[in-house]
mmCIF file of C-alpha atoms in Angstrom:
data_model
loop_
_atom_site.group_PDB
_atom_site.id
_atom_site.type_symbol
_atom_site.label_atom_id
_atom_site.label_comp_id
_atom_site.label_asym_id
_atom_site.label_seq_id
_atom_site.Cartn_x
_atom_site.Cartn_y
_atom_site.Cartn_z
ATOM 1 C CA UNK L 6 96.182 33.247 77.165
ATOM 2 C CA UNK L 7 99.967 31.850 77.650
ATOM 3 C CA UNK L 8 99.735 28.934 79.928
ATOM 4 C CA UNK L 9 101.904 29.976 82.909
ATOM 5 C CA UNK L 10 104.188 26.814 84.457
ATOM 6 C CA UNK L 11 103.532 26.699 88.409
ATOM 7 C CA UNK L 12 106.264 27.468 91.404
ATOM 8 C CA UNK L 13 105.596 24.266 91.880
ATOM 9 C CA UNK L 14 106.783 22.534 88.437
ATOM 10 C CA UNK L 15 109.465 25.105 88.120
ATOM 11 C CA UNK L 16 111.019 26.015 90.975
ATOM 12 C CA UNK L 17 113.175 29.173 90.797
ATOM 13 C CA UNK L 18 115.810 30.115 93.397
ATOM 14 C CA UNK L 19 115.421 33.766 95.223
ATOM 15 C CA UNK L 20 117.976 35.142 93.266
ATOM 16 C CA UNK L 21 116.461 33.891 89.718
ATOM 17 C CA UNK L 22 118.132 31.178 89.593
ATOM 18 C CA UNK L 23 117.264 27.508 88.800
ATOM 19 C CA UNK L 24 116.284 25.322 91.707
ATOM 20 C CA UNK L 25 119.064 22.195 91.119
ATOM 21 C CA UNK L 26 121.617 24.044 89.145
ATOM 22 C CA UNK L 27 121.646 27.696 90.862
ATOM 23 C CA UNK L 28 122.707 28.580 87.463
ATOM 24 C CA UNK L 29 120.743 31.838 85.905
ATOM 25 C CA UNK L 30 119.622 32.590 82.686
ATOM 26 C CA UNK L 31 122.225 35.442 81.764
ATOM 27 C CA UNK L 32 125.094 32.627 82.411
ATOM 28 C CA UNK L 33 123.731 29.979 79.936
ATOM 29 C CA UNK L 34 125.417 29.309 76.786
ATOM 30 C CA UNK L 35 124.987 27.288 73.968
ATOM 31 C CA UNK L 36 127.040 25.226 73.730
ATOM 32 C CA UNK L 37 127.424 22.987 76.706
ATOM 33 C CA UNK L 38 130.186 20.540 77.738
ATOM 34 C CA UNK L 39 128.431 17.896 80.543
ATOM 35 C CA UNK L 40 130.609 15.861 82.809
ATOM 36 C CA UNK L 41 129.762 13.314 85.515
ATOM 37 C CA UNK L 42 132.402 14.461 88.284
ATOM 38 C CA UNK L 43 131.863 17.938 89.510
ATOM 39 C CA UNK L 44 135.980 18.388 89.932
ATOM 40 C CA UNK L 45 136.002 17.561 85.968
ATOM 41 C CA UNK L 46 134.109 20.720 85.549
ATOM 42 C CA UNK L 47 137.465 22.589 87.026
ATOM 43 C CA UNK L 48 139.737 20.268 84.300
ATOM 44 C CA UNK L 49 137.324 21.473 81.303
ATOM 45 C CA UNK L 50 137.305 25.119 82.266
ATOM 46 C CA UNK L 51 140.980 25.467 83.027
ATOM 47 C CA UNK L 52 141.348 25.396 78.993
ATOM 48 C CA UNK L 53 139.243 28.142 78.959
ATOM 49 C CA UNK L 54 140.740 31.623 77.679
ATOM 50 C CA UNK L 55 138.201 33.367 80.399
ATOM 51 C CA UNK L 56 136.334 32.574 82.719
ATOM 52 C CA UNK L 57 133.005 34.307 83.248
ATOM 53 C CA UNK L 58 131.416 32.670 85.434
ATOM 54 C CA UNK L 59 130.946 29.930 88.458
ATOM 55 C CA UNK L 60 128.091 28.702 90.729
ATOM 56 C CA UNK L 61 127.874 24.898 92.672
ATOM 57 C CA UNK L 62 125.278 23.126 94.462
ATOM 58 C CA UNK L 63 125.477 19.378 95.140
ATOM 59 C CA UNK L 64 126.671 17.313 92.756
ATOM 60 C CA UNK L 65 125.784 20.126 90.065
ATOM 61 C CA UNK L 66 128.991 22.707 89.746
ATOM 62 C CA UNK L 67 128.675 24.852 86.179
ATOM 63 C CA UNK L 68 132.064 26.814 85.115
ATOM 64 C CA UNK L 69 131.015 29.293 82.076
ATOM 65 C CA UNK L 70 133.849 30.941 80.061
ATOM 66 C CA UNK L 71 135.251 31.565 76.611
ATOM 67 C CA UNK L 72 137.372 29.459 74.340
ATOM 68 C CA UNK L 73 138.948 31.063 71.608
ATOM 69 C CA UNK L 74 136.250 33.575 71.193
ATOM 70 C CA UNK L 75 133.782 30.992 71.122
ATOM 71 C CA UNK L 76 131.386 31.346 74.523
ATOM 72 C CA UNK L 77 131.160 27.703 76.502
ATOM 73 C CA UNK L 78 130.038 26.719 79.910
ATOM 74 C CA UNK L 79 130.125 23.119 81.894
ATOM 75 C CA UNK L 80 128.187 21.335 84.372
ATOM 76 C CA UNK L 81 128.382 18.613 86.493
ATOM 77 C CA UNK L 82 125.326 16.018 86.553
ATOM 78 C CA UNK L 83 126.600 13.554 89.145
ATOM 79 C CA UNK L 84 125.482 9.838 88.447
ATOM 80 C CA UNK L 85 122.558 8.259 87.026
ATOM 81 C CA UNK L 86 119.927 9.059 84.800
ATOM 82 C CA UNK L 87 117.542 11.049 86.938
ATOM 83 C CA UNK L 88 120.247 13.531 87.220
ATOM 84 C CA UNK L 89 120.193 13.589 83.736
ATOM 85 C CA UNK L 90 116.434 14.211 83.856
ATOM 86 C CA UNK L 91 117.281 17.239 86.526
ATOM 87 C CA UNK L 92 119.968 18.706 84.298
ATOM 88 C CA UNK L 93 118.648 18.795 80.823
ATOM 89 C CA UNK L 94 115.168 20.184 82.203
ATOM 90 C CA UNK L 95 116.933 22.931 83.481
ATOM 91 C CA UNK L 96 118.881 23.789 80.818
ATOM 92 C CA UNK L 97 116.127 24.084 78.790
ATOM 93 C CA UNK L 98 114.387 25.819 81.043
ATOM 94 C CA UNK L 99 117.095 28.663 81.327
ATOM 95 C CA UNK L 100 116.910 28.508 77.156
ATOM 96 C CA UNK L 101 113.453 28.516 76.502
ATOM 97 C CA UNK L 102 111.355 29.616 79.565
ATOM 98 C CA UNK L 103 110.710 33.083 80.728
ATOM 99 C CA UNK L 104 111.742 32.680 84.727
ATOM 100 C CA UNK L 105 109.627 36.382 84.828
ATOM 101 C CA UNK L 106 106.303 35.455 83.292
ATOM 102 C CA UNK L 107 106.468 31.632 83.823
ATOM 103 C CA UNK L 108 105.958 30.878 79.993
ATOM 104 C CA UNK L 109 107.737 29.521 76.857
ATOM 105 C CA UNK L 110 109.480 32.027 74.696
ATOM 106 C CA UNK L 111 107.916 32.446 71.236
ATOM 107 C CA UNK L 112 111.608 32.192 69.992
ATOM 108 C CA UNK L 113 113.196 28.852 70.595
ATOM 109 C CA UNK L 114 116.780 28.317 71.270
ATOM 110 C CA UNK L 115 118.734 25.538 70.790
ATOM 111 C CA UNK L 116 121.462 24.165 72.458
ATOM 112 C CA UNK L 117 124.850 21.727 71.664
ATOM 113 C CA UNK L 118 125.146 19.219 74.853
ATOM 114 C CA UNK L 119 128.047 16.927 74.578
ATOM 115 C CA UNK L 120 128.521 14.656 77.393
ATOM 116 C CA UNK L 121 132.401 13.590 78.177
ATOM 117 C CA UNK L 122 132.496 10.064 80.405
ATOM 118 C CA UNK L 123 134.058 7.536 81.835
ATOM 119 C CA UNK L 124 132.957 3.804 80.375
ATOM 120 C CA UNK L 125 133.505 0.233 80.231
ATOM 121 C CA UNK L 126 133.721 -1.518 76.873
ATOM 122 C CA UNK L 127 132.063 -4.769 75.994
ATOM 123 C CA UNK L 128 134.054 -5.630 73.183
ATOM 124 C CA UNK L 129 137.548 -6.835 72.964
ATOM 125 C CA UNK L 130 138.358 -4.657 70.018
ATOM 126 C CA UNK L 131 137.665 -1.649 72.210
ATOM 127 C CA UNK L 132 140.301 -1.229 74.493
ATOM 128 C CA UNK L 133 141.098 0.692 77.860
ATOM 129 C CA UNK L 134 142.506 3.895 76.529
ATOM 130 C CA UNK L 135 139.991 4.062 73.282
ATOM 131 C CA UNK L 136 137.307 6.660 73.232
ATOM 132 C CA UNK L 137 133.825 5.958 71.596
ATOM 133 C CA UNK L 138 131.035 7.989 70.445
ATOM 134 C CA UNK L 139 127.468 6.931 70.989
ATOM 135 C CA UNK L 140 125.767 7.102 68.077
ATOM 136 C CA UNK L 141 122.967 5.225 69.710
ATOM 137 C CA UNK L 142 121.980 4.691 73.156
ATOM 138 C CA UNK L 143 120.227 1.863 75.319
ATOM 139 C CA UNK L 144 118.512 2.955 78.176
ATOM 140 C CA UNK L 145 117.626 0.276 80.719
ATOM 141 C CA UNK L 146 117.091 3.117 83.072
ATOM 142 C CA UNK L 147 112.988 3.330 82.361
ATOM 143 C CA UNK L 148 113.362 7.333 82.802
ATOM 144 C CA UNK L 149 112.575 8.436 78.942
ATOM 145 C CA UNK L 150 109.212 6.478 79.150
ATOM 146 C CA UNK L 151 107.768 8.950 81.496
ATOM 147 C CA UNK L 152 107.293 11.458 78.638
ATOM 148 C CA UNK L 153 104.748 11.981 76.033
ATOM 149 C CA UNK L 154 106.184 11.078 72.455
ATOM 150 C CA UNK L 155 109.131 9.123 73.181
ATOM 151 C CA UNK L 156 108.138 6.487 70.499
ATOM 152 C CA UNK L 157 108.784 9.334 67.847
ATOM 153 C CA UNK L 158 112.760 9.445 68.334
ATOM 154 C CA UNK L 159 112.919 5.464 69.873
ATOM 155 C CA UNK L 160 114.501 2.947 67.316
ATOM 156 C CA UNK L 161 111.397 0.525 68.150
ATOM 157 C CA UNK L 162 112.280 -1.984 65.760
ATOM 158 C CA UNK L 163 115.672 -2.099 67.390
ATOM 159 C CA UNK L 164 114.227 -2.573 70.531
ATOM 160 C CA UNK L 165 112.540 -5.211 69.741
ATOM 161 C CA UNK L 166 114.760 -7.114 68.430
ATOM 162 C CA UNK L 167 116.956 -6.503 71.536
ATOM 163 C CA UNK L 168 114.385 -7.559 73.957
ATOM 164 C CA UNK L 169 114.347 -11.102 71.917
ATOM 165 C CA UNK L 170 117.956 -11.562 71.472
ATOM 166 C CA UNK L 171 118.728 -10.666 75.180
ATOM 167 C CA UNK L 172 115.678 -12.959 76.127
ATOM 168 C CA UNK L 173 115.123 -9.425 78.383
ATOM 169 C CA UNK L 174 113.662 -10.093 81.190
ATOM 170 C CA UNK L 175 109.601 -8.328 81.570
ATOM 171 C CA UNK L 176 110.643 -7.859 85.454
ATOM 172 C CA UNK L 177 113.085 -5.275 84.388
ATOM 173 C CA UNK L 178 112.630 -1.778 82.573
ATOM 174 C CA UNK L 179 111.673 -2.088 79.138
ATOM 175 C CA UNK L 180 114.780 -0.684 76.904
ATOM 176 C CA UNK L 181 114.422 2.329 74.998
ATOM 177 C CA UNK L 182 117.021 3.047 72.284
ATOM 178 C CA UNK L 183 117.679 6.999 70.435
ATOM 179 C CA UNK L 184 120.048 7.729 68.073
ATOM 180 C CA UNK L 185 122.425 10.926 68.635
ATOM 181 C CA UNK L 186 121.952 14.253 66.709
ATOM 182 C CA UNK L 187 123.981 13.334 63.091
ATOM 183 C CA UNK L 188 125.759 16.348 62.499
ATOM 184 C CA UNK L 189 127.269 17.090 66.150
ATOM 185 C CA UNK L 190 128.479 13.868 66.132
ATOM 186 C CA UNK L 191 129.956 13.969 62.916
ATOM 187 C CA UNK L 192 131.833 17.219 63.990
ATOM 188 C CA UNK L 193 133.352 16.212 66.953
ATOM 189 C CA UNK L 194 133.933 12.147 66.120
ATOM 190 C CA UNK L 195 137.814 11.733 64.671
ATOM 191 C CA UNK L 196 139.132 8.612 62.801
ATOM 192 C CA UNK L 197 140.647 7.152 65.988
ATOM 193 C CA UNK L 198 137.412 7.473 67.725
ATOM 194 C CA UNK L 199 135.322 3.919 68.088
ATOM 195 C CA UNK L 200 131.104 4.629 67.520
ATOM 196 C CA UNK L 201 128.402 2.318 68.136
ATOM 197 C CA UNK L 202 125.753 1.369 70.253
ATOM 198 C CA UNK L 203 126.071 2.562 74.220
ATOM 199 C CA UNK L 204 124.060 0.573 76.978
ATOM 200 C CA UNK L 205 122.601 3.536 79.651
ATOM 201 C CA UNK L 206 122.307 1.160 82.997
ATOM 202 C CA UNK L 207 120.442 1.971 86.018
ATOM 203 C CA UNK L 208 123.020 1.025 88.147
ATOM 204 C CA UNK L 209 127.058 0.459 88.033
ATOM 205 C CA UNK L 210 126.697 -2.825 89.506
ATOM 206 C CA UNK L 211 124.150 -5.785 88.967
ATOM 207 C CA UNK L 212 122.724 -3.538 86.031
ATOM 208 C CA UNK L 213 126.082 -3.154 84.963
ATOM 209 C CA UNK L 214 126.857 -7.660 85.292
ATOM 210 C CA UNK L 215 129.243 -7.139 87.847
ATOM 211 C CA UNK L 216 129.503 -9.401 91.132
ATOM 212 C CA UNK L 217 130.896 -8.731 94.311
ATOM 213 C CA UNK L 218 129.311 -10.618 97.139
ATOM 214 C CA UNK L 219 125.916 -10.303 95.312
ATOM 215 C CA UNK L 220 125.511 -12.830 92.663
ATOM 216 C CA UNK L 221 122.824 -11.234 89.488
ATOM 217 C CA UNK L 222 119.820 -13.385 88.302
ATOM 218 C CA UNK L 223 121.352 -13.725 84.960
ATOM 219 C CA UNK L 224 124.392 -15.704 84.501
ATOM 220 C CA UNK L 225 124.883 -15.629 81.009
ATOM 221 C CA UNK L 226 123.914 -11.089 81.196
ATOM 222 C CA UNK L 227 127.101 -9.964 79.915
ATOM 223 C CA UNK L 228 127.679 -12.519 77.494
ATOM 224 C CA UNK L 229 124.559 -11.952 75.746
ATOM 225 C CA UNK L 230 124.817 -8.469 75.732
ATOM 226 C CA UNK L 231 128.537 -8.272 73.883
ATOM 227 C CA UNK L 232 126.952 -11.056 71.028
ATOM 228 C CA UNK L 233 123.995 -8.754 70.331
ATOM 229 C CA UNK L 234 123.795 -7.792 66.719
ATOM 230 C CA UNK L 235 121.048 -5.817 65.097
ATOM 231 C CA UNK L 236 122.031 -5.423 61.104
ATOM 232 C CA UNK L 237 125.419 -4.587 62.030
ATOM 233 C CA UNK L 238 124.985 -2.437 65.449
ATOM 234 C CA UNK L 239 126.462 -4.474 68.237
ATOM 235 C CA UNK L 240 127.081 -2.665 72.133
ATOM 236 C CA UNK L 241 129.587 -1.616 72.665
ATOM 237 C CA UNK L 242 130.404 0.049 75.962
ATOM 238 C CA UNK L 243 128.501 0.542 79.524
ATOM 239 C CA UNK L 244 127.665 3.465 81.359
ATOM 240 C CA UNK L 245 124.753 5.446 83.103
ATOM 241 C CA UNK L 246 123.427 8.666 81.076
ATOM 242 C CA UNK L 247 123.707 8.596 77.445
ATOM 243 C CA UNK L 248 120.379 7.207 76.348
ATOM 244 C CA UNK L 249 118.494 10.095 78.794
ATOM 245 C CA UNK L 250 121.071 12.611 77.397
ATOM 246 C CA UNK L 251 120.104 11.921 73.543
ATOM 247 C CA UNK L 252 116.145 10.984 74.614
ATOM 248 C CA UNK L 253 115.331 14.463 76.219
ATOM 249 C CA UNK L 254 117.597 16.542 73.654
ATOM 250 C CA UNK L 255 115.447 15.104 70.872
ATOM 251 C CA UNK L 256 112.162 15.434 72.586
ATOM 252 C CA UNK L 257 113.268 19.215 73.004
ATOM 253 C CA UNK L 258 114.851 20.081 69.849
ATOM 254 C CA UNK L 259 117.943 20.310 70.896
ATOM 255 C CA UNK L 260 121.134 18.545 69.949
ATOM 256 C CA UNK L 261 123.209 15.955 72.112
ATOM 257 C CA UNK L 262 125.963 13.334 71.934
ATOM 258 C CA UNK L 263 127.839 11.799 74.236
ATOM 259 C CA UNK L 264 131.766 10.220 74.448
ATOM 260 C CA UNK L 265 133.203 8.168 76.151
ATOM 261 C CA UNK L 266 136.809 6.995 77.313
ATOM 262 C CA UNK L 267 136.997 3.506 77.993
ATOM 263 C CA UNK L 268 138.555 2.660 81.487
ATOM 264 C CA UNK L 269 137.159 -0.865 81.899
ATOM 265 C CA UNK L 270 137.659 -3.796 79.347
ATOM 266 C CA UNK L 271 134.543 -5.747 81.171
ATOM 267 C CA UNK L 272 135.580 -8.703 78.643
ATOM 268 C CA UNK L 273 139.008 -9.062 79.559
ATOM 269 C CA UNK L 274 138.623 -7.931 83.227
ATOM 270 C CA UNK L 275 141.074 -5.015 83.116
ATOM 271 C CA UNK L 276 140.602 -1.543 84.228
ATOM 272 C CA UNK L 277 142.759 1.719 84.842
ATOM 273 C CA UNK L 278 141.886 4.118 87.196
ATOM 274 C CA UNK L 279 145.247 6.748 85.979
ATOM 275 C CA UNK L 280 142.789 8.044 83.274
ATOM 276 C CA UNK L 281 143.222 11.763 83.735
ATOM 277 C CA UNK L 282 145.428 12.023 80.245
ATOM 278 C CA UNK L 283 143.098 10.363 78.329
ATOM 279 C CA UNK L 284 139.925 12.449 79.544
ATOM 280 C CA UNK L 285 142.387 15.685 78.831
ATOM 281 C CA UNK L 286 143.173 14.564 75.717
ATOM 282 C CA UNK L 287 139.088 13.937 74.581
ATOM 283 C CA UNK L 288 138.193 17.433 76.702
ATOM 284 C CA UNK L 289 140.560 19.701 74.248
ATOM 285 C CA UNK L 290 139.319 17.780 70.898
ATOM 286 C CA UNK L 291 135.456 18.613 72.223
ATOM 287 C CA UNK L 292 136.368 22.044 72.874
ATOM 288 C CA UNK L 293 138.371 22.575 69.430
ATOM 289 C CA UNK L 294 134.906 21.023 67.526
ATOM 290 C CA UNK L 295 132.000 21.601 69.403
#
């Protein structure tokens, strides 16, 4: 007998829906563009050629459409890994679970996630402006650990060598590094595109090295994070999802990649906020390669 999941573990909305993303089953695509910002959503989907459909609900706002013949949808995640874990789990769920009967479909279905952001680079060779594809991803967020098999698609070897470099701290999650699917990647990365090795933090502040009135409990953080080297990766930019993003997609079969636009040179202490042409600029070569 099919094991059938519980209300309980999968929640579905009154009107079939999902419980987070209201979004139903009939309005998934596959091919999915993610953004942070729910008003991004509205930037992505006015390249559309159509648009099909549109449903919000907190931070989570999902625009489906068509460009140039090719069917597409986005969603907002909001901030922060857990979203992440929220977003991806329902995505799959509208792909692979049967919201009637409560059980997996014998036929799995696979979907493209590419995650468009906002970072800050740790390397003066990456500047503001740049954008940068993460081929791997460092979580420091603990999230991916929660799941059975994560040491199957974790660099460990990596991570250890990380952990001793970065004299990483026990006290603080232990890191967890997963390499983007290959082959969306190389689709969608062009020569001006930067690639390396992007840090997933738990936070946009101390996790992140900054200080405001707080000061963090390692002085020498940032530093030893930009002079990591592991045969040739180094880190290369800061923000909060990636490494959940590529962890889960893996774990599900699915395929995942995220990039970046650099708005923060942490290095050099620079940042620009007017980054709207730069995002447009990485939303229309996503959409023209996904």
């Amino acid at each position: 007998m099919e094991k059938q999941i519980a209300p309980s573990e999968l929640i579905i909305n009154s009107d079939g829906s999902v419980f987070h993303l209201h979004v139903k089953p009939e309005m998934l695509t596959d091919n999915i563009i993610l953004v942070g910002d729910p008003a991004r959503v509205n930037l992505v989907a006015s390249f559309f050629d159509e648009i099909t459909g549109e449903v919000s609900s907190r931070e989570f706002h999902t625009i489906s459409g068509v460009y140039k013949g090719k069917p597409i949808m986005c969603t907002s995640h909001g901030i922060g890994a857990d979203n992440i874990d929220i977003v991806v789990n329902e995505l799959d769920a509208l792909a692979n679970i049967d919201f009637n009967t409560r059980t997996v479909k014998k036929e799995f279905r696979q979907l493209s996630m590419v995650r468009i952001g906002t970072s800050g680079s740790i390397q003066e060779d990456i500047p503001v402006g740049a954008m940068v594809v993460s081929r791997k991803s460092l979580g420091i967020d603990g999230a991916f650990h929660f799941y059975k098999n994560s040491e199957k698609y974790r660099d460990i070897e990596m991570e250890n060598a990380f952990i001793e470099q970065c004299n990483w701290k026990e006290i603080w999650n232990h890191p967890y590094i997963v390499d983007a699917d290959t082959e969306l990647a190389d689709r969608l990365q062009t020569p001006e595109m930067f690639s390396g090795v992007t840090i997933t933090a738990n936070g946009f502040y101390g996790p992140q090295g900054r200080e405001l009135r707080l000061p963090i409990a390692d002085e020498s953080y940032k530093e030893v994070l930009h002079n990591f080297n592991y045969n040739g990766h180094r880190l290369t930019n800061f923000e909060m999802e990636s490494a959940m993003v590529a962890g889960l997609a893996k774990l599900m079969g699915h395929k995942a990649v995220t990039i970046c636009s650099i708005i923060a040179g942490r290095m050099a202490g620079k940042a620009n906020t007017n980054y709207k042409g730069g995002i447009e600029d990485l939303i229309k070569i996503v959409l023209d390669r996904i």
